[in-house]
């Protein structure tokens, strides 16, 4: 707690195509932790952005008959618009063609050059343009890229190399001392065994095209796109500038708490990146978390496979909160997950329309009907029933359970714990039958039941807010409460009894109108 800095990043996305469900997935996950950490009082800095250099982008621009800068400028808005639609609360958005980034990249490689971490050499091998990755002959599978299965091209160039080969022992020592650096553990094992197998020096420059940051000490060389891109995490904080505001920002937020990445890019983030930072005398990030792939019909969703879907189509049908909920609840973070329209409709109707939406509408309706839309008083604890106590206990343990899950970025389990309260509150209403109490004229018990259930709703809204920010804000509004995004101490906010007596409750429309399969 307190105002400790919390810096979280997504990969920067290639601007060769518009964002799809896969790229949106990393971004939503990072957004949910950023939102939650703001609610636990952290000073959050959430960075995302675009990877705009390299051969792949240059090719995409050429195919469209455009100059690369004009091309990236034309695609960039499709990302900022998609993130706006998905409620992504980033604090900074970096594009690698920005001056602040190029300046930082030049400063970084000049430093490594001056300090003897580079050498000149000849590169001869294979290159996968779609993955922007070098491969040795013996790594290819049937002559194709071992990662994506696409064609590779042969390159022979005089390049500059980073002496990565010398960093093996330091990296292994670092992984051993910081077991949380690579997560989840399966990925850690993969990284450790890769480094144990021995590292080769890394070619960091290219000469056969020009769309990149020029290496200041080597005429005609542009930096290899990956070692340009990785630096975004520090150039966005101000690395490479001596402006006091930049220096202070960098000192405050670095090292990052989390880099969120897909499992396909962990070697870059867990081997090359920390080695680069070690060479420059900068601390590596605290943790790199690799999530799995979204699969449709068993295949990774990607532009090249032609099965990429844009978020807009699903958001149009389900709404943005249901969209965010589905991916974070249904796919276990860190594993591959199959997604389908059927399971999305099921989650929507079951968890959102039936459980959460219904709970809210029933309660808001009854408050209007029986108490003229005013929250009754906090009930007298002397008359607490066993059910009342159970609900209070579930709500009471939620903050800790939720925090435990979120600390492990287990969104699915965190949402499950919030659902325990939502489900119990529904059962509580069934068991207490407020409509019968009203008929019998038992106003005291009726008031107690409604208060308790409304209070459960208020607390459930707090813990679903990181994933479903709009719904939670709306629920709080309908409960006559303030702006939920202003909550910076979720523990205090979640204390039982926080719902003020007399607060005016608004019925409103259904939060998640049921979707019929035939639609
Ligand atoms: N530009 C590099 C990252 C540089 S970071 C210094 C890059 N860009 S990307 O646009 O190709 O991919 C960005 C992220 O999207 C990766 O983490 C990747 O794993 C993720 N995804 C792309 N397709 C995906 C799925 N089908 N499912 C889940 N995530 C996937 O790599």
Short mmCIF file of C-alpha atoms and ligand atoms in Angstrom, two decimals:
data_model
loop_
_atom_site.label_atom_id
_atom_site.label_comp_id
_atom_site.label_asym_id
_atom_site.label_seq_id
_atom_site.Cartn_x
_atom_site.Cartn_y
_atom_site.Cartn_z
CA UNK A 1 0.00 0.00 0.00
CA UNK A 2 1.05 3.64 0.17
CA UNK A 3 2.08 5.46 -2.95
CA UNK A 4 4.69 3.04 -4.11
CA UNK A 5 5.38 3.25 -7.84
CA UNK A 6 4.02 0.50 -10.03
CA UNK A 7 5.18 0.47 -13.62
CA UNK A 8 3.47 -1.98 -15.96
CA UNK A 9 3.93 -2.36 -19.70
CA UNK A 10 2.52 -4.22 -22.68
CA UNK A 11 4.61 -5.17 -25.71
CA UNK A 12 4.62 -2.46 -28.31
CA UNK A 13 2.62 -3.71 -31.25
CA UNK A 14 3.73 -3.91 -34.86
CA UNK A 15 1.84 -1.47 -36.99
CA UNK A 16 1.66 -3.76 -39.99
CA UNK A 17 -2.01 -4.40 -39.34
CA UNK A 18 -4.86 -3.31 -37.12
CA UNK A 19 -5.18 -4.72 -33.59
CA UNK A 20 -6.93 -8.07 -33.21
CA UNK A 21 -8.23 -10.11 -30.27
CA UNK A 22 -4.74 -11.48 -29.52
CA UNK A 23 -3.07 -8.09 -29.21
CA UNK A 24 -6.07 -6.74 -27.31
CA UNK A 25 -5.73 -9.61 -24.84
CA UNK A 26 -2.30 -8.55 -23.50
CA UNK A 27 -3.52 -4.97 -23.29
CA UNK A 28 -6.69 -5.77 -21.33
CA UNK A 29 -4.80 -7.93 -18.87
CA UNK A 30 -2.28 -5.15 -18.24
CA UNK A 31 -5.11 -2.67 -17.91
CA UNK A 32 -6.87 -4.75 -15.26
CA UNK A 33 -3.80 -4.90 -13.03
CA UNK A 34 -3.12 -1.19 -13.60
CA UNK A 35 -6.66 -0.33 -12.52
CA UNK A 36 -6.52 -2.62 -9.52
CA UNK A 37 -3.19 -1.20 -8.34
CA UNK A 38 -4.58 2.33 -8.56
CA UNK A 39 -7.30 1.09 -6.21
CA UNK A 40 -4.68 -0.26 -3.80
CA UNK A 41 -3.10 3.18 -3.63
CA UNK A 42 -0.15 2.63 -5.93
CA UNK A 43 1.32 5.29 -8.11
CA UNK A 44 0.66 3.44 -11.35
CA UNK A 45 2.31 4.13 -14.63
CA UNK A 46 0.89 2.03 -17.47
CA UNK A 47 2.70 2.10 -20.78
CA UNK A 48 1.70 0.73 -24.15
CA UNK A 49 2.61 1.77 -27.67
CA UNK A 50 3.73 0.85 -31.15
CA UNK A 51 6.73 -0.83 -32.72
CA UNK A 52 7.11 1.10 -35.95
CA UNK A 53 10.50 0.23 -37.41
CA UNK A 54 11.93 -2.80 -39.16
CA UNK A 55 11.73 -4.68 -42.38
CA UNK A 56 8.21 -5.98 -41.86
CA UNK A 57 6.78 -2.47 -41.48
CA UNK A 58 8.88 -1.18 -44.38
CA UNK A 59 7.46 -3.99 -46.52
CA UNK A 60 3.89 -3.34 -45.44
CA UNK A 61 4.34 0.34 -46.34
CA UNK A 62 5.80 -0.57 -49.70
CA UNK A 63 2.94 -2.95 -50.47
CA UNK A 64 0.58 -0.05 -49.87
CA UNK A 65 2.69 2.28 -51.96
CA UNK A 66 3.37 4.49 -49.00
CA UNK A 67 6.34 6.04 -47.30
CA UNK A 68 6.96 4.14 -44.02
CA UNK A 69 6.33 7.14 -41.79
CA UNK A 70 3.08 7.96 -43.59
CA UNK A 71 2.10 4.29 -43.31
CA UNK A 72 2.69 4.05 -39.55
CA UNK A 73 0.93 7.37 -39.04
CA UNK A 74 -2.07 6.01 -40.91
CA UNK A 75 -2.27 2.79 -38.83
CA UNK A 76 -1.45 4.23 -35.39
CA UNK A 77 -4.97 5.65 -34.80
CA UNK A 78 -6.53 2.21 -35.22
CA UNK A 79 -4.65 1.22 -32.04
CA UNK A 80 -5.45 4.30 -29.98
CA UNK A 81 -9.09 4.04 -31.07
CA UNK A 82 -9.31 0.35 -30.23
CA UNK A 83 -7.78 0.97 -26.80
CA UNK A 84 -10.23 3.78 -26.19
CA UNK A 85 -13.11 1.53 -27.10
CA UNK A 86 -11.77 -1.16 -24.73
CA UNK A 87 -11.34 1.26 -21.85
CA UNK A 88 -7.55 0.93 -21.69
CA UNK A 89 -6.32 3.38 -19.07
CA UNK A 90 -2.74 3.82 -20.25
CA UNK A 91 -0.72 6.71 -18.85
CA UNK A 92 1.70 6.89 -21.75
CA UNK A 93 1.68 5.73 -25.35
CA UNK A 94 5.04 5.44 -27.05
CA UNK A 95 5.76 5.18 -30.75
CA UNK A 96 9.28 4.15 -31.69
CA UNK A 97 9.41 6.79 -34.41
CA UNK A 98 9.12 9.52 -31.77
CA UNK A 99 12.15 11.69 -31.16
CA UNK A 100 12.30 10.83 -27.42
CA UNK A 101 12.66 7.18 -28.30
CA UNK A 102 15.19 7.55 -31.10
CA UNK A 103 17.33 9.77 -28.88
CA UNK A 104 17.29 7.13 -26.09
CA UNK A 105 18.16 4.29 -28.49
CA UNK A 106 21.12 6.23 -29.89
CA UNK A 107 22.35 7.10 -26.38
CA UNK A 108 22.05 3.50 -25.21
CA UNK A 109 23.99 1.90 -28.05
CA UNK A 110 26.61 4.64 -28.01
CA UNK A 111 27.20 3.88 -24.35
CA UNK A 112 27.52 0.14 -24.98
CA UNK A 113 29.82 0.83 -27.91
CA UNK A 114 32.03 3.14 -25.84
CA UNK A 115 32.20 0.64 -23.01
CA UNK A 116 33.35 -2.22 -25.20
CA UNK A 117 30.19 -4.35 -25.29
CA UNK A 118 30.04 -4.42 -29.09
CA UNK A 119 32.18 -5.76 -31.90
CA UNK A 120 32.02 -5.78 -35.65
CA UNK A 121 31.48 -9.01 -37.47
CA UNK A 122 29.94 -10.80 -40.37
CA UNK A 123 26.48 -12.28 -40.14
CA UNK A 124 25.47 -15.12 -42.34
CA UNK A 125 22.24 -16.90 -41.61
CA UNK A 126 18.49 -16.79 -41.92
CA UNK A 127 15.92 -14.19 -41.04
CA UNK A 128 12.17 -14.41 -40.55
CA UNK A 129 10.72 -11.04 -41.50
CA UNK A 130 7.22 -11.56 -39.99
CA UNK A 131 8.82 -12.44 -36.62
CA UNK A 132 11.81 -10.12 -37.17
CA UNK A 133 14.02 -12.93 -35.84
CA UNK A 134 17.42 -14.36 -36.79
CA UNK A 135 17.73 -18.11 -37.10
CA UNK A 136 20.74 -20.37 -37.59
CA UNK A 137 20.62 -23.04 -40.27
CA UNK A 138 20.24 -25.86 -37.73
CA UNK A 139 17.30 -24.11 -36.03
CA UNK A 140 15.09 -24.11 -39.12
CA UNK A 141 12.35 -26.70 -39.43
CA UNK A 142 12.04 -28.04 -42.96
CA UNK A 143 13.74 -24.88 -44.10
CA UNK A 144 11.06 -22.71 -42.51
CA UNK A 145 10.89 -20.43 -39.46
CA UNK A 146 10.67 -22.71 -36.40
CA UNK A 147 8.39 -20.23 -34.68
CA UNK A 148 5.74 -19.34 -37.24
CA UNK A 149 6.40 -21.85 -40.02
CA UNK A 150 6.79 -19.16 -42.65
CA UNK A 151 9.53 -18.63 -45.18
CA UNK A 152 12.88 -17.26 -44.08
CA UNK A 153 15.35 -15.27 -46.11
CA UNK A 154 19.08 -15.68 -46.20
CA UNK A 155 21.15 -12.71 -45.14
CA UNK A 156 24.84 -12.00 -45.40
CA UNK A 157 25.85 -8.69 -43.89
CA UNK A 158 28.67 -6.98 -42.06
CA UNK A 159 27.02 -6.08 -38.79
CA UNK A 160 27.67 -4.84 -35.33
CA UNK A 161 27.23 -7.44 -32.59
CA UNK A 162 26.37 -7.21 -28.93
CA UNK A 163 28.58 -9.53 -26.87
CA UNK A 164 25.64 -11.45 -25.48
CA UNK A 165 27.64 -14.68 -25.25
CA UNK A 166 29.46 -13.44 -22.15
CA UNK A 167 26.26 -12.86 -20.17
CA UNK A 168 25.20 -16.49 -19.62
CA UNK A 169 26.59 -16.91 -16.08
CA UNK A 170 25.30 -13.51 -14.91
CA UNK A 171 21.85 -14.24 -16.31
CA UNK A 172 21.69 -17.67 -14.67
CA UNK A 173 22.73 -16.16 -11.38
CA UNK A 174 20.08 -13.47 -11.81
CA UNK A 175 17.30 -16.01 -12.51
CA UNK A 176 18.36 -18.00 -9.44
CA UNK A 177 18.31 -14.95 -7.22
CA UNK A 178 15.03 -13.63 -8.66
CA UNK A 179 12.74 -16.60 -9.22
CA UNK A 180 9.86 -14.20 -9.85
CA UNK A 181 11.64 -12.65 -12.83
CA UNK A 182 10.18 -15.06 -15.38
CA UNK A 183 6.60 -16.13 -14.80
CA UNK A 184 4.87 -18.52 -14.92
CA UNK A 185 7.34 -21.18 -13.81
CA UNK A 186 7.15 -23.29 -16.98
CA UNK A 187 8.47 -20.31 -18.90
CA UNK A 188 11.23 -19.86 -16.37
CA UNK A 189 12.45 -23.40 -16.96
CA UNK A 190 12.40 -22.79 -20.69
CA UNK A 191 14.47 -19.62 -20.33
CA UNK A 192 16.98 -21.20 -17.93
CA UNK A 193 17.55 -24.19 -20.18
CA UNK A 194 17.94 -21.93 -23.20
CA UNK A 195 20.65 -19.87 -21.48
CA UNK A 196 22.32 -22.98 -20.07
CA UNK A 197 22.62 -24.22 -23.64
CA UNK A 198 24.96 -21.29 -24.37
CA UNK A 199 24.41 -17.87 -25.92
CA UNK A 200 25.74 -16.45 -29.15
CA UNK A 201 26.57 -12.82 -29.78
CA UNK A 202 23.62 -10.93 -31.18
CA UNK A 203 23.65 -9.00 -34.42
CA UNK A 204 22.26 -5.58 -33.56
CA UNK A 205 22.41 -3.77 -36.87
CA UNK A 206 21.14 -4.13 -40.41
CA UNK A 207 22.46 -2.60 -43.59
CA UNK A 208 20.18 -3.82 -46.37
CA UNK A 209 17.37 -1.42 -45.57
CA UNK A 210 17.06 1.93 -43.84
CA UNK A 211 13.78 1.97 -41.87
CA UNK A 212 15.21 2.07 -38.34
CA UNK A 213 17.17 4.13 -35.84
CA UNK A 214 20.64 4.80 -37.28
CA UNK A 215 23.53 3.48 -35.18
CA UNK A 216 25.38 6.72 -34.35
CA UNK A 217 28.85 5.21 -34.63
CA UNK A 218 28.30 3.15 -37.77
CA UNK A 219 27.41 4.84 -41.01
CA UNK A 220 24.79 2.97 -43.03
CA UNK A 221 23.69 0.75 -40.14
CA UNK A 222 20.23 0.89 -38.59
CA UNK A 223 19.50 -0.91 -35.33
CA UNK A 224 17.90 -4.33 -35.48
CA UNK A 225 14.22 -3.67 -34.76
CA UNK A 226 14.03 -5.77 -31.60
CA UNK A 227 16.88 -4.05 -29.81
CA UNK A 228 15.28 -0.73 -30.77
CA UNK A 229 11.84 -1.90 -29.57
CA UNK A 230 12.89 -3.31 -26.19
CA UNK A 231 14.32 0.06 -25.24
CA UNK A 232 10.85 1.61 -25.38
CA UNK A 233 10.30 0.53 -21.78
CA UNK A 234 12.99 2.94 -20.61
CA UNK A 235 12.92 5.64 -23.29
CA UNK A 236 9.24 6.22 -22.44
CA UNK A 237 10.32 7.07 -18.89
CA UNK A 238 12.89 9.53 -20.17
CA UNK A 239 16.08 7.46 -20.49
CA UNK A 240 18.58 9.27 -22.68
CA UNK A 241 17.46 12.76 -21.72
CA UNK A 242 19.02 14.98 -19.03
CA UNK A 243 15.90 17.04 -18.51
CA UNK A 244 15.37 16.82 -14.72
CA UNK A 245 11.71 15.76 -15.16
CA UNK A 246 12.83 12.83 -17.34
CA UNK A 247 15.61 11.84 -14.96
CA UNK A 248 13.22 11.90 -12.03
CA UNK A 249 10.54 9.89 -13.85
CA UNK A 250 13.06 7.24 -14.82
CA UNK A 251 14.37 6.98 -11.27
CA UNK A 252 10.89 6.80 -9.85
CA UNK A 253 9.35 4.10 -12.04
CA UNK A 254 12.24 1.91 -13.12
CA UNK A 255 12.59 -1.06 -12.67
CA UNK A 256 9.19 -2.05 -14.03
CA UNK A 257 6.98 -4.20 -11.87
CA UNK A 258 5.74 -6.21 -14.86
CA UNK A 259 6.35 -6.54 -18.54
CA UNK A 260 3.33 -8.36 -19.95
CA UNK A 261 4.25 -10.41 -23.01
CA UNK A 262 2.99 -13.34 -25.03
CA UNK A 263 4.93 -16.60 -24.72
CA UNK A 264 6.38 -16.15 -28.23
CA UNK A 265 8.54 -13.23 -27.20
CA UNK A 266 10.06 -14.34 -23.90
CA UNK A 267 13.59 -14.87 -25.16
CA UNK A 268 13.76 -11.25 -26.18
CA UNK A 269 12.36 -10.12 -22.84
CA UNK A 270 14.00 -12.61 -20.50
CA UNK A 271 17.42 -13.11 -22.09
CA UNK A 272 18.40 -10.30 -24.45
CA UNK A 273 16.68 -7.48 -22.56
CA UNK A 274 18.15 -8.14 -19.09
CA UNK A 275 21.59 -8.69 -20.66
CA UNK A 276 21.34 -5.35 -22.47
CA UNK A 277 20.39 -3.64 -19.22
CA UNK A 278 23.17 -5.35 -17.27
CA UNK A 279 25.68 -4.16 -19.86
CA UNK A 280 24.41 -0.61 -19.44
CA UNK A 281 24.46 -0.84 -15.63
CA UNK A 282 20.67 -0.61 -15.37
CA UNK A 283 18.63 -2.92 -13.17
CA UNK A 284 16.48 -5.47 -15.05
CA UNK A 285 12.68 -5.35 -14.65
CA UNK A 286 11.21 -7.11 -11.63
CA UNK A 287 9.09 -9.52 -13.59
CA UNK A 288 8.19 -10.63 -17.08
CA UNK A 289 4.88 -12.46 -17.23
CA UNK A 290 4.24 -14.55 -20.33
CA UNK A 291 0.67 -15.38 -21.19
CA UNK A 292 -0.53 -18.02 -23.61
CA UNK A 293 -2.21 -17.72 -26.98
CA UNK A 294 -5.84 -17.27 -27.84
CA UNK A 295 -6.83 -20.15 -30.04
CA UNK A 296 -9.76 -20.42 -32.38
CA UNK A 297 -10.56 -23.91 -33.53
CA UNK A 298 -7.24 -25.02 -32.05
CA UNK A 299 -5.09 -22.50 -33.95
CA UNK A 300 -3.33 -19.38 -32.76
CA UNK A 301 -5.26 -16.34 -33.82
CA UNK A 302 -3.10 -14.18 -36.06
CA UNK A 303 -3.26 -11.96 -39.06
CA UNK A 304 -1.15 -14.32 -41.15
CA UNK A 305 -3.44 -17.28 -40.46
CA UNK A 306 -6.35 -15.20 -41.66
CA UNK A 307 -8.36 -15.98 -38.52
CA UNK A 308 -7.80 -12.66 -36.79
CA UNK A 309 -10.90 -10.94 -35.55
CA UNK A 310 -11.10 -7.32 -34.48
CA UNK A 311 -12.38 -6.46 -31.00
CA UNK A 312 -15.02 -4.11 -32.46
CA UNK A 313 -17.25 -6.90 -33.74
CA UNK A 314 -17.48 -8.54 -30.32
CA UNK A 315 -17.72 -5.30 -28.39
CA UNK A 316 -20.65 -4.31 -30.61
CA UNK A 317 -22.46 -7.47 -29.68
CA UNK A 318 -21.56 -7.97 -26.01
CA UNK A 319 -20.42 -4.57 -24.78
CA UNK A 320 -16.96 -3.67 -23.64
CA UNK A 321 -17.15 -4.94 -20.05
CA UNK A 322 -18.50 -8.32 -21.08
CA UNK A 323 -15.71 -8.52 -23.63
CA UNK A 324 -13.03 -7.81 -21.01
CA UNK A 325 -14.71 -10.17 -18.58
CA UNK A 326 -14.87 -13.05 -21.02
CA UNK A 327 -11.18 -13.08 -21.93
CA UNK A 328 -9.92 -12.65 -18.39
CA UNK A 329 -12.40 -15.08 -16.83
CA UNK A 330 -12.53 -17.83 -19.42
CA UNK A 331 -8.86 -18.04 -20.40
CA UNK A 332 -6.52 -18.92 -17.57
CA UNK A 333 -3.78 -16.29 -17.70
CA UNK A 334 -0.47 -17.94 -18.54
CA UNK A 335 -2.04 -20.79 -20.54
CA UNK A 336 -3.36 -21.08 -24.05
CA UNK A 337 -7.11 -20.73 -24.18
CA UNK A 338 -9.71 -21.65 -26.75
CA UNK A 339 -12.25 -18.99 -27.41
CA UNK A 340 -15.56 -19.36 -29.17
CA UNK A 341 -18.80 -17.53 -29.68
CA UNK A 342 -20.68 -20.28 -27.83
CA UNK A 343 -18.61 -20.03 -24.68
CA UNK A 344 -18.82 -16.25 -24.79
CA UNK A 345 -22.61 -16.30 -24.99
CA UNK A 346 -22.66 -18.83 -22.17
CA UNK A 347 -20.47 -16.72 -19.90
CA UNK A 348 -22.46 -13.65 -20.76
CA UNK A 349 -25.86 -15.13 -20.01
CA UNK A 350 -24.74 -17.15 -17.01
CA UNK A 351 -22.32 -14.95 -15.10
CA UNK A 352 -23.31 -11.51 -16.28
CA UNK A 353 -27.01 -11.49 -17.17
CA UNK A 354 -28.17 -14.07 -14.59
CA UNK A 355 -25.80 -13.59 -11.68
CA UNK A 356 -24.52 -10.03 -11.66
CA UNK A 357 -27.01 -8.09 -13.74
CA UNK A 358 -30.00 -9.80 -12.22
CA UNK A 359 -28.78 -9.32 -8.68
CA UNK A 360 -28.49 -5.60 -9.26
CA UNK A 361 -31.84 -5.15 -10.97
CA UNK A 362 -33.76 -7.15 -8.38
CA UNK A 363 -32.26 -5.17 -5.54
CA UNK A 364 -32.57 -1.77 -7.13
CA UNK A 365 -36.20 -2.57 -7.97
CA UNK A 366 -37.07 -3.71 -4.49
CA UNK A 367 -35.38 -0.71 -2.91
CA UNK A 368 -37.53 1.51 -5.06
CA UNK A 369 -40.67 -0.47 -4.40
CA UNK A 370 -40.35 -0.99 -0.65
CA UNK A 371 -38.27 1.98 0.48
CA UNK A 372 -38.97 4.67 -2.10
CA UNK A 373 -35.49 4.25 -3.49
CA UNK A 374 -33.67 5.00 -0.23
CA UNK A 375 -31.05 2.73 1.30
CA UNK A 376 -32.33 1.48 4.66
CA UNK A 377 -30.20 1.81 7.82
CA UNK A 378 -27.35 -0.53 8.70
CA UNK A 379 -29.13 -3.35 10.56
CA UNK A 380 -28.69 -3.93 14.28
CA UNK A 381 -25.96 -6.60 14.70
CA UNK A 382 -27.85 -8.04 17.66
CA UNK A 383 -30.40 -9.48 15.22
CA UNK A 384 -27.96 -10.91 12.71
CA UNK A 385 -29.00 -14.26 11.26
CA UNK A 386 -26.67 -17.05 10.17
CA UNK A 387 -27.13 -16.05 6.51
CA UNK A 388 -26.38 -12.40 7.30
CA UNK A 389 -23.18 -13.47 9.05
CA UNK A 390 -22.13 -15.71 6.15
CA UNK A 391 -22.54 -12.92 3.65
CA UNK A 392 -20.60 -10.51 5.83
CA UNK A 393 -17.87 -13.13 6.19
CA UNK A 394 -17.64 -13.73 2.43
CA UNK A 395 -17.43 -10.00 1.81
CA UNK A 396 -14.91 -9.67 4.61
CA UNK A 397 -12.51 -12.24 3.22
CA UNK A 398 -12.82 -11.06 -0.38
CA UNK A 399 -10.15 -8.31 -0.24
CA UNK A 400 -7.44 -10.68 0.90
CA UNK A 401 -8.39 -13.56 -1.37
CA UNK A 402 -8.67 -11.24 -4.34
CA UNK A 403 -5.30 -9.64 -3.59
CA UNK A 404 -3.67 -13.09 -3.38
CA UNK A 405 -4.98 -14.01 -6.82
CA UNK A 406 -4.12 -10.68 -8.37
CA UNK A 407 -0.60 -10.85 -6.99
CA UNK A 408 -0.23 -13.98 -9.11
CA UNK A 409 -2.12 -12.35 -12.00
CA UNK A 410 -4.68 -15.10 -11.75
CA UNK A 411 -7.57 -13.03 -13.08
CA UNK A 412 -9.84 -15.99 -13.45
CA UNK A 413 -9.51 -16.94 -9.78
CA UNK A 414 -9.80 -13.30 -8.69
CA UNK A 415 -13.09 -12.98 -10.58
CA UNK A 416 -14.22 -16.28 -9.14
CA UNK A 417 -13.73 -14.93 -5.65
CA UNK A 418 -15.87 -11.88 -6.47
CA UNK A 419 -18.46 -14.24 -7.90
CA UNK A 420 -18.64 -16.13 -4.64
CA UNK A 421 -20.09 -13.00 -3.09
CA UNK A 422 -22.40 -12.32 -6.06
CA UNK A 423 -23.71 -15.87 -6.05
CA UNK A 424 -24.21 -15.92 -2.34
CA UNK A 425 -26.07 -12.61 -2.46
CA UNK A 426 -28.47 -14.12 -5.01
CA UNK A 427 -29.01 -17.13 -2.79
CA UNK A 428 -29.43 -14.83 0.21
CA UNK A 429 -32.29 -13.05 -1.50
CA UNK A 430 -33.94 -16.34 -2.40
CA UNK A 431 -33.60 -17.57 1.17
CA UNK A 432 -34.78 -14.36 2.77
CA UNK A 433 -37.66 -13.80 0.33
CA UNK A 434 -38.06 -10.02 0.78
CA UNK A 435 -41.37 -10.14 -1.13
CA UNK A 436 -42.83 -12.35 1.61
CA UNK A 437 -41.43 -10.10 4.33
CA UNK A 438 -43.11 -7.17 2.59
CA UNK A 439 -46.40 -9.01 2.43
CA UNK A 440 -46.16 -9.92 6.08
CA UNK A 441 -45.33 -6.34 6.98
CA UNK A 442 -41.99 -7.28 8.60
CA UNK A 443 -40.33 -3.99 7.70
CA UNK A 444 -37.47 -4.36 10.14
CA UNK A 445 -36.27 -7.64 8.64
CA UNK A 446 -37.03 -6.43 5.12
CA UNK A 447 -34.84 -3.38 5.69
CA UNK A 448 -32.05 -5.54 7.08
CA UNK A 449 -32.16 -7.95 4.12
CA UNK A 450 -32.10 -5.17 1.55
CA UNK A 451 -29.32 -3.32 3.30
CA UNK A 452 -27.14 -6.41 3.48
CA UNK A 453 -27.72 -7.37 -0.12
CA UNK A 454 -27.14 -3.83 -1.40
CA UNK A 455 -23.96 -3.69 0.63
CA UNK A 456 -22.81 -6.95 -0.99
CA UNK A 457 -23.49 -5.35 -4.39
CA UNK A 458 -21.49 -2.26 -3.48
CA UNK A 459 -18.51 -4.40 -2.45
CA UNK A 460 -18.80 -6.73 -5.45
CA UNK A 461 -18.72 -3.66 -7.70
CA UNK A 462 -15.38 -2.68 -6.16
CA UNK A 463 -13.74 -5.99 -6.94
CA UNK A 464 -15.15 -6.35 -10.42
CA UNK A 465 -14.10 -2.78 -11.30
CA UNK A 466 -10.57 -3.59 -12.55
CA UNK A 467 -12.06 -5.91 -15.18
CA UNK A 468 -15.47 -4.26 -15.72
CA UNK A 469 -14.89 -0.59 -15.00
CA UNK A 470 -17.99 0.78 -16.73
CA UNK A 471 -20.44 -1.54 -15.04
CA UNK A 472 -18.95 -0.90 -11.62
CA UNK A 473 -19.07 2.85 -12.15
CA UNK A 474 -22.71 2.51 -13.18
CA UNK A 475 -23.59 0.33 -10.19
CA UNK A 476 -22.03 2.86 -7.86
CA UNK A 477 -23.92 5.66 -9.55
CA UNK A 478 -27.20 3.78 -9.18
CA UNK A 479 -26.43 3.25 -5.50
CA UNK A 480 -26.05 6.99 -5.14
CA UNK A 481 -22.32 6.66 -4.40
CA UNK A 482 -19.39 8.70 -5.68
CA UNK A 483 -17.08 8.02 -8.58
CA UNK A 484 -15.64 4.53 -8.12
CA UNK A 485 -12.53 5.43 -10.11
CA UNK A 486 -11.56 7.75 -7.24
CA UNK A 487 -11.15 4.81 -4.85
CA UNK A 488 -7.49 4.55 -3.86
CA UNK A 489 -7.89 2.46 -0.74
CA UNK A 490 -9.95 -0.55 -1.70
CA UNK A 491 -9.46 -2.14 1.71
CA UNK A 492 -11.08 0.76 3.53
CA UNK A 493 -13.74 1.10 0.83
CA UNK A 494 -14.64 -2.57 1.18
CA UNK A 495 -15.35 -2.41 4.88
CA UNK A 496 -18.79 -3.70 5.71
CA UNK A 497 -21.29 -0.95 6.47
CA UNK A 498 -19.89 1.63 4.08
CA UNK A 499 -23.17 2.06 2.25
CA UNK A 500 -24.76 5.18 3.75
CA UNK A 501 -28.35 5.10 4.99
CA UNK A 502 -30.69 7.22 2.87
CA UNK A 503 -28.54 7.06 -0.26
CA UNK A 504 -30.88 7.25 -3.24
CA UNK A 505 -31.01 4.21 -5.48
CA UNK A 506 -31.91 4.34 -9.15
CA UNK A 507 -33.45 1.33 -10.90
CA UNK A 508 -32.09 1.83 -14.41
CA UNK A 509 -31.99 -0.46 -17.43
CA UNK A 510 -30.73 -4.06 -17.34
CA UNK A 511 -26.93 -4.01 -17.09
CA UNK A 512 -26.55 -7.15 -19.23
CA UNK A 513 -29.69 -7.82 -21.27
CA UNK A 514 -29.90 -11.52 -22.06
CA UNK A 515 -28.62 -12.68 -25.43
CA UNK A 516 -30.64 -15.36 -27.22
CA UNK A 517 -28.58 -18.01 -29.02
CA UNK A 518 -30.59 -17.64 -32.23
CA UNK A 519 -29.34 -14.07 -32.50
N1 LIG B 1 6.56 -5.76 -31.70
C1 LIG B 1 6.76 -6.97 -31.00
C2 LIG B 1 6.87 -6.71 -29.51
C3 LIG B 1 7.96 -5.77 -29.10
S1 LIG B 1 7.97 -5.48 -27.40
C4 LIG B 1 9.39 -4.71 -27.09
C5 LIG B 1 5.59 -7.92 -31.25
N2 LIG B 1 4.47 -7.36 -31.67
S2 LIG B 1 3.14 -8.16 -32.07
O1 LIG B 1 2.22 -7.12 -32.45
O2 LIG B 1 3.44 -9.14 -33.04
O3 LIG B 1 2.64 -8.95 -30.85
C6 LIG B 1 2.43 -8.34 -29.64
C7 LIG B 1 1.87 -9.28 -28.60
O4 LIG B 1 0.61 -9.81 -28.99
C8 LIG B 1 2.76 -10.46 -28.28
O5 LIG B 1 2.93 -10.52 -26.87
C9 LIG B 1 1.98 -11.64 -28.76
O6 LIG B 1 2.20 -12.76 -27.97
C10 LIG B 1 0.55 -11.14 -28.61
N3 LIG B 1 -0.34 -11.92 -29.45
C11 LIG B 1 -0.44 -11.93 -30.80
N4 LIG B 1 -1.33 -12.90 -31.17
C12 LIG B 1 -1.80 -13.51 -30.06
C13 LIG B 1 -2.79 -14.48 -29.81
N5 LIG B 1 -3.43 -15.10 -30.76
N6 LIG B 1 -3.10 -14.73 -28.51
C14 LIG B 1 -2.53 -14.03 -27.47
N7 LIG B 1 -1.61 -13.13 -27.68
C15 LIG B 1 -1.09 -12.98 -28.94
O7 LIG B 1 5.74 -9.11 -31.03
#
